Coordinates of C-alpha atoms in Angstrom, one line a residue:
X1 CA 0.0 0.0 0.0
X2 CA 1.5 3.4 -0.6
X3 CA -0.2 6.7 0.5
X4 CA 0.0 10.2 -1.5
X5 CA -1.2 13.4 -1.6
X6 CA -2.4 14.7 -4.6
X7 CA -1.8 18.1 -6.4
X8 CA -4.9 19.9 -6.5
X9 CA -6.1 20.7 -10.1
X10 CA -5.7 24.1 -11.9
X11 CA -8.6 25.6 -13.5
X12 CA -8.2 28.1 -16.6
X13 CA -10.1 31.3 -16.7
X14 CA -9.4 34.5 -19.1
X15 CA -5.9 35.5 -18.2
X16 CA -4.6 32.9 -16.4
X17 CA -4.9 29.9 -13.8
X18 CA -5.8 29.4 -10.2
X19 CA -7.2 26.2 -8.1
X20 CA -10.2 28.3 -7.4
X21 CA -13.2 29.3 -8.9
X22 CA -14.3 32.5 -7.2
X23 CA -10.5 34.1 -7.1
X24 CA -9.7 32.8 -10.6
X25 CA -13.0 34.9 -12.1
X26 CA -12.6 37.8 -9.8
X27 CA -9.0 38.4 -11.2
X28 CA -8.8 36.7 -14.3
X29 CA -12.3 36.9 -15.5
X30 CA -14.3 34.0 -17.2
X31 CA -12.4 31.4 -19.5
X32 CA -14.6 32.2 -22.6
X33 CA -13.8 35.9 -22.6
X34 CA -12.2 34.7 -25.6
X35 CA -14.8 33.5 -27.8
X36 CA -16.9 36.4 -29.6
X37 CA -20.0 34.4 -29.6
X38 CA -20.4 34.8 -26.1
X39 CA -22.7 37.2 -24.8
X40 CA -22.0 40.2 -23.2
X41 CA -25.6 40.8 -22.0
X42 CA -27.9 37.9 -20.5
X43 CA -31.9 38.8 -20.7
X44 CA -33.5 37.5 -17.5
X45 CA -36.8 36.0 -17.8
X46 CA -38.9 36.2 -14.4
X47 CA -42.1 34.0 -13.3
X48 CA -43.3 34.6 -9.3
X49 CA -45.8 36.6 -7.4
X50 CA -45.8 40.6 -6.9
X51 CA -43.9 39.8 -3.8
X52 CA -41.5 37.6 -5.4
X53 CA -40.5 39.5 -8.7
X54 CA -39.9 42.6 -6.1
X55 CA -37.6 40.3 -3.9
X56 CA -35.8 38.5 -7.1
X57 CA -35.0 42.3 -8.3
X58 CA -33.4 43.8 -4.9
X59 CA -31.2 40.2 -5.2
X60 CA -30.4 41.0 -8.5
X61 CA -29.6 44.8 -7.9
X62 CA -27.6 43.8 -5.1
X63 CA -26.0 41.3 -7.2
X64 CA -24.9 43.5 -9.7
X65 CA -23.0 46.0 -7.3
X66 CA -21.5 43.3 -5.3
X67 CA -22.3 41.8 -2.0
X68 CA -19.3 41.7 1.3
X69 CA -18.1 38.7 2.4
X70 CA -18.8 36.9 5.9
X71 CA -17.3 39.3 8.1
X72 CA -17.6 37.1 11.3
X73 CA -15.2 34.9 9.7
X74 CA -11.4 35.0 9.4
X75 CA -11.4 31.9 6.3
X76 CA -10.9 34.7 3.9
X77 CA -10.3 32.3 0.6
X78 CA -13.8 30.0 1.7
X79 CA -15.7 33.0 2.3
X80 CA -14.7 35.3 -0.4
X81 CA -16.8 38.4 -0.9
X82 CA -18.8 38.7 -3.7
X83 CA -17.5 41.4 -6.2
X84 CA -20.6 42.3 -8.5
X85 CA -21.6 41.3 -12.0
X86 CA -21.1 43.4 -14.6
X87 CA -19.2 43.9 -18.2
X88 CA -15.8 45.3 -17.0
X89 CA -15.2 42.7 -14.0
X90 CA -15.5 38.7 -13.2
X91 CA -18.3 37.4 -15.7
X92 CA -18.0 40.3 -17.8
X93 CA -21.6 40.4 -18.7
X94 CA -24.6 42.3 -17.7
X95 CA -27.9 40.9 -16.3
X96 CA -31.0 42.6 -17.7
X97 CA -34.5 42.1 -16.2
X98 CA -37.4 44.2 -16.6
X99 CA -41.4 44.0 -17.0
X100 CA -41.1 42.9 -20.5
X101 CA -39.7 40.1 -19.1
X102 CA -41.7 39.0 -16.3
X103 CA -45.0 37.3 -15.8
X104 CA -46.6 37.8 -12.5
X105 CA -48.6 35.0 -10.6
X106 CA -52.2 36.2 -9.4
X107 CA -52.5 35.3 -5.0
X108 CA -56.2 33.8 -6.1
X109 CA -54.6 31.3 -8.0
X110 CA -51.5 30.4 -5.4
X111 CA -54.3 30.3 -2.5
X112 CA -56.6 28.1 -4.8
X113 CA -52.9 25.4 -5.3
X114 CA -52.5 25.8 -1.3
X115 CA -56.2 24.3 -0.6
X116 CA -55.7 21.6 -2.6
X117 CA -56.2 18.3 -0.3
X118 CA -53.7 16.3 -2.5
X119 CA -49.9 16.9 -2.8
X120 CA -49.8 15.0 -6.1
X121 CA -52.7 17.5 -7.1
X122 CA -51.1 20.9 -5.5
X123 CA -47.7 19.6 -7.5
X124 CA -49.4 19.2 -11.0
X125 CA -51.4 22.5 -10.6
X126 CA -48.5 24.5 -9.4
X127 CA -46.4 23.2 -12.3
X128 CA -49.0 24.1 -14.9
X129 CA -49.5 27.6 -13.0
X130 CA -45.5 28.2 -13.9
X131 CA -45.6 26.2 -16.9
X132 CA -48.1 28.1 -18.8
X133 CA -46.0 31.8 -17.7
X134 CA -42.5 30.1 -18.6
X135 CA -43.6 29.2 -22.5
X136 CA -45.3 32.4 -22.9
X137 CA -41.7 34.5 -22.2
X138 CA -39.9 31.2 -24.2
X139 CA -42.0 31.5 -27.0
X140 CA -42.6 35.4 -27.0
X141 CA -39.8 37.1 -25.2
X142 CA -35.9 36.8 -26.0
X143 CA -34.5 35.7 -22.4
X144 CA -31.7 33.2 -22.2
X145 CA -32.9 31.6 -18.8
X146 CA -35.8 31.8 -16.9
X147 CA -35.7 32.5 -13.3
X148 CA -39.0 30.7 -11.4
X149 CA -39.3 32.2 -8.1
X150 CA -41.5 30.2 -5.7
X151 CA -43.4 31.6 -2.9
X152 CA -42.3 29.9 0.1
X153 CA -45.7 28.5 1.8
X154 CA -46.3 27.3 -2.0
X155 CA -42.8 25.3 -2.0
X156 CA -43.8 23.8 1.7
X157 CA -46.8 22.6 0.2
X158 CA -45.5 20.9 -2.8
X159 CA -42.7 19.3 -0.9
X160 CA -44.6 18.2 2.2
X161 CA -47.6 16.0 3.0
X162 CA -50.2 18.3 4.5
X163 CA -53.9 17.2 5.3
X164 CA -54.9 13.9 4.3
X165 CA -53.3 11.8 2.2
X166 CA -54.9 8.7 2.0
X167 CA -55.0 9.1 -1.9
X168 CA -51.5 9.7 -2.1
X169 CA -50.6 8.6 -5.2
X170 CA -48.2 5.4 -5.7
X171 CA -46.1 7.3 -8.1
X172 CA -43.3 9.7 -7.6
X173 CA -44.4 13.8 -7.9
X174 CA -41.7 16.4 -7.4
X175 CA -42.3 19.7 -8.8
X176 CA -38.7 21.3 -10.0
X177 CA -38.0 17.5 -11.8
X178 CA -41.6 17.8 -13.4
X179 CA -41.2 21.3 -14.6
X180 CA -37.9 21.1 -15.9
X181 CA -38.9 17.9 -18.0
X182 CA -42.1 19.7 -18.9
X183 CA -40.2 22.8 -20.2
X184 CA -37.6 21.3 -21.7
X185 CA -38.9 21.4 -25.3
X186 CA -39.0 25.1 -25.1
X187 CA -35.4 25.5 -25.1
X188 CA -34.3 28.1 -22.5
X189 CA -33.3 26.9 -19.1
X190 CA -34.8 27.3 -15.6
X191 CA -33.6 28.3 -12.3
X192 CA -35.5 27.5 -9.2
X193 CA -35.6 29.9 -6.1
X194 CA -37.6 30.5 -2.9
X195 CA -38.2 33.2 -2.0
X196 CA -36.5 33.3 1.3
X197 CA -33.4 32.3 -0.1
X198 CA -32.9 35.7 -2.1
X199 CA -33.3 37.9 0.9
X200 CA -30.5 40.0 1.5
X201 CA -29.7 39.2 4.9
X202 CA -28.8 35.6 5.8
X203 CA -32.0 34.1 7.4
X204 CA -32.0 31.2 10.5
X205 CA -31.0 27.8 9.7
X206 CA -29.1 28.5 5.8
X207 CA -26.0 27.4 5.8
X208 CA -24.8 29.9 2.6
X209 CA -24.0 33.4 3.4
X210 CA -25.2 36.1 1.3
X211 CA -21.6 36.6 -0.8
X212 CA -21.6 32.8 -1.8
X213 CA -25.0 32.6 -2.4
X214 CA -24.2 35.3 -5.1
X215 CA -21.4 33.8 -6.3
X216 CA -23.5 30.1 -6.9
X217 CA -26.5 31.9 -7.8
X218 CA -24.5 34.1 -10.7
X219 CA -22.4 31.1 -11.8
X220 CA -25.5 29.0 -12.4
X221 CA -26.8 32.1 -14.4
X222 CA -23.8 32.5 -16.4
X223 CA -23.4 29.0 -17.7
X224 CA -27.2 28.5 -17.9
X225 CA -28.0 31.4 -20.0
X226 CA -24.5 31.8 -22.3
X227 CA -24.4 28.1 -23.0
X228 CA -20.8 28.5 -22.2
X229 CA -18.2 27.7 -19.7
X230 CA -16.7 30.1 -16.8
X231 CA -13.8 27.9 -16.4
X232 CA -11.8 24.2 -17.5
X233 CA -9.1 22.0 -16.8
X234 CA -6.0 23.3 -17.6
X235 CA -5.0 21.0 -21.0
X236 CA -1.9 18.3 -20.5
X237 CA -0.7 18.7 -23.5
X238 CA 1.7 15.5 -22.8
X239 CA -1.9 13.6 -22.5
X240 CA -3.9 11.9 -25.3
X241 CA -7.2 14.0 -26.0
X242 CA -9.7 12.1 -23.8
X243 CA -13.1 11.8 -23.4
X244 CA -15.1 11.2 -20.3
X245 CA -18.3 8.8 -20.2
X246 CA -20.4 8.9 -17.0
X247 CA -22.4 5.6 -16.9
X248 CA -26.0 6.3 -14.7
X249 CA -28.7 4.4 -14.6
X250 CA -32.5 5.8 -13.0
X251 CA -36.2 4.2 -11.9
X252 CA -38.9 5.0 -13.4
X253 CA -41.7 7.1 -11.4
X254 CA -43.1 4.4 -9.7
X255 CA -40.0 2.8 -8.2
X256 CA -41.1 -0.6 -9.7
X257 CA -40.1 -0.8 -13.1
X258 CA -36.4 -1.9 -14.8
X259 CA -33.8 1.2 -14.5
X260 CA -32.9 3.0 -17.8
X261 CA -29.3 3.6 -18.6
X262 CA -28.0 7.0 -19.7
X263 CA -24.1 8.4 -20.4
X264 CA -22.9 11.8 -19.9
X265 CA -19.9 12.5 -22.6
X266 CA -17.8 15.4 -21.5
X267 CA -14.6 16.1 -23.0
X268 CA -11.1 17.3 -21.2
X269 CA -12.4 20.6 -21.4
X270 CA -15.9 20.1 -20.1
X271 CA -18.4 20.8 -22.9
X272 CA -20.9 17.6 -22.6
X273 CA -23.6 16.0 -24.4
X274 CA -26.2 13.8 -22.9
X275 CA -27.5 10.7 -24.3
X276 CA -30.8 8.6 -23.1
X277 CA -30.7 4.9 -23.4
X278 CA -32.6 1.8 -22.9
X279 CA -34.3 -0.2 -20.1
X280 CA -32.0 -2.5 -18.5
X281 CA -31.7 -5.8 -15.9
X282 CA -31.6 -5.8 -12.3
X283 CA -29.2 -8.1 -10.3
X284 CA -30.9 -10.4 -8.5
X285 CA -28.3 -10.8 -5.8
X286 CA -27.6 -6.9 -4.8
X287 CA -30.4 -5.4 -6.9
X288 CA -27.7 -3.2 -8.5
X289 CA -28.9 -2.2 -12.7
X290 CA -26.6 -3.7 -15.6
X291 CA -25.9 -3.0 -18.7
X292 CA -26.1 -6.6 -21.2
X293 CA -23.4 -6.5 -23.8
X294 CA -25.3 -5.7 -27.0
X295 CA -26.8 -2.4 -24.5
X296 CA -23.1 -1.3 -23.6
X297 CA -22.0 -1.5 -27.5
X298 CA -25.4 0.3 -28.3
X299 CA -25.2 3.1 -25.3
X300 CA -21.0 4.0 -26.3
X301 CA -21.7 3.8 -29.9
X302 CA -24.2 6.2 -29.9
X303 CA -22.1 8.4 -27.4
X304 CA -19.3 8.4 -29.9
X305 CA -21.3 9.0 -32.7
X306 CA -22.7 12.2 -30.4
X307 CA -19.4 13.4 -29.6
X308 CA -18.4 13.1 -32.9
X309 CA -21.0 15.2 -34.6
X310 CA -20.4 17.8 -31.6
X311 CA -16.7 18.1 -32.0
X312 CA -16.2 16.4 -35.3
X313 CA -13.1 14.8 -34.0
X314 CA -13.1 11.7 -32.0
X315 CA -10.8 11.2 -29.2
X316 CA -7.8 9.0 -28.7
X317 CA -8.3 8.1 -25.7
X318 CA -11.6 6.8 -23.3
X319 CA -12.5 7.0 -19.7
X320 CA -15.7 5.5 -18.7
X321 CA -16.9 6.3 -15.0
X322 CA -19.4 4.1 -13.2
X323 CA -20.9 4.0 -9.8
X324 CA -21.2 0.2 -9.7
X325 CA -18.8 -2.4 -10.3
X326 CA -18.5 -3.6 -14.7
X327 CA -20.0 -7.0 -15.4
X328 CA -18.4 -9.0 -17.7
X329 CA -21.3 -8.0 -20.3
X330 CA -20.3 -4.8 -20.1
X331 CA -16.7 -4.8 -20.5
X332 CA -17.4 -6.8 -23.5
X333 CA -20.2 -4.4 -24.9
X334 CA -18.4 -0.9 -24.1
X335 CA -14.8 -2.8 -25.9
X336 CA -16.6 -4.0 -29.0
X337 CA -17.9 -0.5 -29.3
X338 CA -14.2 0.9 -28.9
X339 CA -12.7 -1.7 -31.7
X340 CA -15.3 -0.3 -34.0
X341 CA -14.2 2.9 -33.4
X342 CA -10.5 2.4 -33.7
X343 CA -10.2 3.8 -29.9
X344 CA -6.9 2.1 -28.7
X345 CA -6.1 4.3 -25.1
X346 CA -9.0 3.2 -22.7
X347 CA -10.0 2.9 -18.9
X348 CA -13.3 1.8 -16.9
X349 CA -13.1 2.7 -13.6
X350 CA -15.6 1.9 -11.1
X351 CA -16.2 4.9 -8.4
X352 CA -17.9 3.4 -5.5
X353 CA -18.6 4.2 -1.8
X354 CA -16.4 2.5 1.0
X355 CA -16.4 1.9 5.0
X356 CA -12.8 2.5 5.0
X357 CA -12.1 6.2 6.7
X358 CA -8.1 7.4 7.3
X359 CA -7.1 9.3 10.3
X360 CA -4.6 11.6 10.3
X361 CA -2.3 13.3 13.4
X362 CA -4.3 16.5 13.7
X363 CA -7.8 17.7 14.5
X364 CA -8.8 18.1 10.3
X365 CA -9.8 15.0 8.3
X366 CA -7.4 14.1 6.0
X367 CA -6.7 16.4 2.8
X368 CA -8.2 16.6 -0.2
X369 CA -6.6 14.4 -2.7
X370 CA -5.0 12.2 -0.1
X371 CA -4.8 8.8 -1.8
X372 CA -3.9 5.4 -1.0
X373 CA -3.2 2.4 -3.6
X374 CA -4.2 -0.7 -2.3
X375 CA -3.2 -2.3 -5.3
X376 CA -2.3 -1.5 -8.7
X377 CA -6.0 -1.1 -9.9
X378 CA -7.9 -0.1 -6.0
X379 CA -7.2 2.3 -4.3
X380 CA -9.1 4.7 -1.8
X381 CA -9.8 8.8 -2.6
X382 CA -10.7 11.6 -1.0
X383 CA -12.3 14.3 -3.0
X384 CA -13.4 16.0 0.2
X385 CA -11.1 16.5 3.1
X386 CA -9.0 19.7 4.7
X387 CA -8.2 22.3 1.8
X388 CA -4.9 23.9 2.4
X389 CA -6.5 27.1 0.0
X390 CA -9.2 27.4 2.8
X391 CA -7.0 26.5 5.3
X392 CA -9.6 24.2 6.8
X393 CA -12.4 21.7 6.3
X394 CA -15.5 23.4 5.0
X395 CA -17.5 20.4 5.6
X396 CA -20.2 19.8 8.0
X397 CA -19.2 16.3 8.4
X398 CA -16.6 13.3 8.4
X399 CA -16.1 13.4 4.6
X400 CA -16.1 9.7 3.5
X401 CA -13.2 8.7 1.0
X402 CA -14.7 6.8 -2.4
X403 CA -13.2 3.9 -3.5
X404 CA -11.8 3.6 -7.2
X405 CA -11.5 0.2 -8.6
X406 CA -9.8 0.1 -12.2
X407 CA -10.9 -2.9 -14.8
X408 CA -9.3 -2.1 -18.4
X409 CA -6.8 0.2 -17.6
X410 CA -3.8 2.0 -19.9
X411 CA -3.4 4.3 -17.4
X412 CA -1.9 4.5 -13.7
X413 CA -4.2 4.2 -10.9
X414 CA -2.6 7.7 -9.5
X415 CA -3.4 9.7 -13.0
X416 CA -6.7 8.4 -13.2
X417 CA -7.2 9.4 -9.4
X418 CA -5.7 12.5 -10.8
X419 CA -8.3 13.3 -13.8
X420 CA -11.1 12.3 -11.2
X421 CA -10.0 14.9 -8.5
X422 CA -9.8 17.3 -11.2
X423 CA -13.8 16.5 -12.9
X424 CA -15.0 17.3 -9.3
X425 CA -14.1 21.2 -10.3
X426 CA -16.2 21.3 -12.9
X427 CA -19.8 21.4 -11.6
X428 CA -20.6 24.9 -12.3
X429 CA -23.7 25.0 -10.3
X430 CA -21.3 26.0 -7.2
X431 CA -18.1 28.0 -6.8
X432 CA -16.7 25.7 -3.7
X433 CA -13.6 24.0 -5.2
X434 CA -14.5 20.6 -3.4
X435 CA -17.2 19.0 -5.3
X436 CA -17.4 15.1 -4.1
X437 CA -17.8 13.3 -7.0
X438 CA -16.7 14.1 -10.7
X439 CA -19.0 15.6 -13.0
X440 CA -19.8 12.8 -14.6
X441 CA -21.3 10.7 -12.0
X442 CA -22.8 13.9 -10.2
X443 CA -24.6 14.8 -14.0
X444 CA -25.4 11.7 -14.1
X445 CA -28.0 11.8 -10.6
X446 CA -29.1 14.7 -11.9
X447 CA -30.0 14.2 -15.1
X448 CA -31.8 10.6 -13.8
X449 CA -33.6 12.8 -11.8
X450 CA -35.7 14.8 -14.3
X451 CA -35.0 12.3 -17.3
X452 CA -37.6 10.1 -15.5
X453 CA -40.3 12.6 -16.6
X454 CA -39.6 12.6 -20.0
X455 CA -41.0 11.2 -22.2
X456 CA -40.1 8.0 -23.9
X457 CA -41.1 9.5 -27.0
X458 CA -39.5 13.2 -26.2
X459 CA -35.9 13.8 -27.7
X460 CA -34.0 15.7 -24.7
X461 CA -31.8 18.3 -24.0
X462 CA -28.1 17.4 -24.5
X463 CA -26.9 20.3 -22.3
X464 CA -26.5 19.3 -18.9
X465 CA -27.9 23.4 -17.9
X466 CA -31.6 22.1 -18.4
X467 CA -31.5 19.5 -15.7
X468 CA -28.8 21.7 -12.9

């Protein structure tokens, strides 16, 4: 066995590199400053009551000129004040909002969702309340995303059981999955908020001060609406150009039928395409989903062929993450697919969780990228753990270590712990440089998430911003 602490991974912004998101855009600016299709300007569509829209436009006033960081604290790099959004700094873009822009929510027909006896019933009506408001400004109005703000006794009673429920329907009813799969075929992507959570002052019991709310909240905004990436990987140009498959798989709505298998293709540089594909087995034994041979040739095939008509190149080199152990079936399915390819540089790697913790001599958990090789192909990782750049632990518990297993492998077990610490940077739904799992398995819940409301017969969105 041999322990090691790993670098942590430089990101790439507009002038230069950092290991952090916030500090790298606040004085380097976003990595596509660079490409003149970006936009400078991002048109903010606006659904929510009176109350709401009012509260959504103080947050995004306040926004704009910058918020102050946590001043209680003395972790100046983990709580980083929140410099504004504008053209001349950070995201280099303006936010516009105005009435042409928003729909407003009449109380009358909130109050007639609340009284609803049924959850499954208040969820359907709610979403069919925004729904209706979110394709009139897609269809009509020329935002880039669509900001839903939710009234908070409305999200209580969409989320909670309240009054009686014998009726409660058997099958699975969660409004943001629902109305992201129901607006998906409009084409401009959604961001959920209550509205609690965009009050200026930091309210009882969140755990996000106001300065990295604005920086998650903005972020989101940015890559939602510009379609674009604030920052990548820095490129190895020693490396082969790789491609990263995330293999998922997802239950239907009522729990009972087989899983569905879907891949997430992301290359070195984090621009992804998504891919839906077909009911699969259950194990018997451990109840875990499986792909059969001819599915795992069909599901990379068709990721290839994707990533090929996206980038019109295909790579020299595959990685394919998975959150359960590869069957035999697979291995066979996803190598076929390779051979047909002429894809030569390849490695499946299982990333799984473990009841193995390491202690070290101090009061911190261990660091962040500490690894240890059990063997040439196993190994433990933590992707979570003391950050020397925060100079502490910013979780709220004992962060658990996962456990990589390697099956075909052309690469070391250290490099590909390497490229995996490095995918959990690029989750651009948060600015916190410690994301647990790469982005390829954490897409991959996600997208399982919402892809169970979509229909069979619906084509969906490739870009992972319409299910974040």
């Amino acid at each position: 066995m041999k322990l090691t602490t790993l670098t942590e991974p430089l990101l790439e912004f507009g002038t230069g590199t950092h290991v952090c998101p916030r500090t790298g855009i606040e004085h380097m600016g976003v990595y596509d400053k660079r490409d003149e299709l970006r936009r400078t300007e991002l048109r903010i569509g606006v659904v929510g009551r009176g109350e709401g829209v009012d509260l959504l436009d103080e947050w995004l006033a306040q926004c704009r000129s910058g918020i102050e960081r946590k001043k209680e604290s003395k972790l100046l790099n983990l709580f980083r004040g929140f410099g504004g959004i504008n053209q001349s700094y950070g995201f280099l873009t303006r936010l516009i909002n105005s009435p042409q822009y928003t729909r407003t929510l009449q109380k009358s027909e909130i109050t007639a969702i609340l009284k609803l006896p049924s959850r499954p019933d208040r969820v359907e009506r709610a979403v069919e309340l925004y729904y209706e408001q979110i394709r009139f400004l897609a269809e009509n109005r020329s935002v880039d995303v669509i900001v839903c703000v939710m009234p908070n006794e409305m999200f209580d009673s969409v989320t909670s059981l309240k009054g009686d429920e014998s009726g409660e329907s058997e099958l699975e009813h969660n409004f943001r999955r629902i109305l992201k799969a129901k607006c998906m075929h409009l084409g401009t992507p959604l961001q959920l908020v209550r509205e609690k959570t965009i009050l200026i002052t930091k309210q009882a019991g969140e755990q996000q001060d106001p300065a990295t709310k604005a920086w998650n909240f903005c972020t989101a905004l940015y890559y939602k609406g510009n379609r674009t990436i604030p920052w990548r990987l820095v490129e190895d140009t020693a490396k082969l150009r790789s491609c990263y498959i995330g293999i998922g798989f997802y239950k239907s709505r009522d729990g009972e039928t087989v899983s569905s298998s879907l891949a997430q293709v992301f290359d070195e540089f984090g621009h992804g395409i998504i891919l839906r594909g077909t009911p699969v087995s259950i194990d018997k034994k451990n109840r875990h989903p499986y792909l059969s041979e001819d599915q795992a040739y069909e599901l990379l095939r068709d990721a290839l062929d994707e990533y090929d008509r996206a980038l019109q190149h295909m790579p020299a080199r595959i990685v394919i993450h998975k959150s359960s152990h590869f069957r035999d079936s697979e291995q066979k399915g996803f190598l076929r697919a390779l051979d047909e390819k002429s894809i030569r540089a390849k490695d499946f790697v299982a990333i799984t969780d473990t009841d193995i913790r390491l202690f070290g001599d101090g009061d911190y958990p261990p660091k962040r990228g500490t690894m240890l090789a059990i063997s040439e192909t196993e190994g433990l990782l933590y992707t979570r753990g003391t950050v020397d750049f925060y100079k502490t632990y910013p979780g709220a518990y004992v962060p658990k270590p996962l456990k990589i297993t390697v099956y075909e492998q052309d690469s070391s077990l250290e490099s590909l712990c390497q490229e995996i610490l490095g995918l959990t940077k690029m989750n651009w739904n948060n600015t916190q440089m410690d994301g647990r799992l790469p982005i390829t398995l954490e897409c991959a819940r996600k997208i399982g998430d919402i892809m169970k409301y979509v229909s069979p017969t619906e084509k969906p969105q490739v870009s992972y911003s319409f299910y974040m």
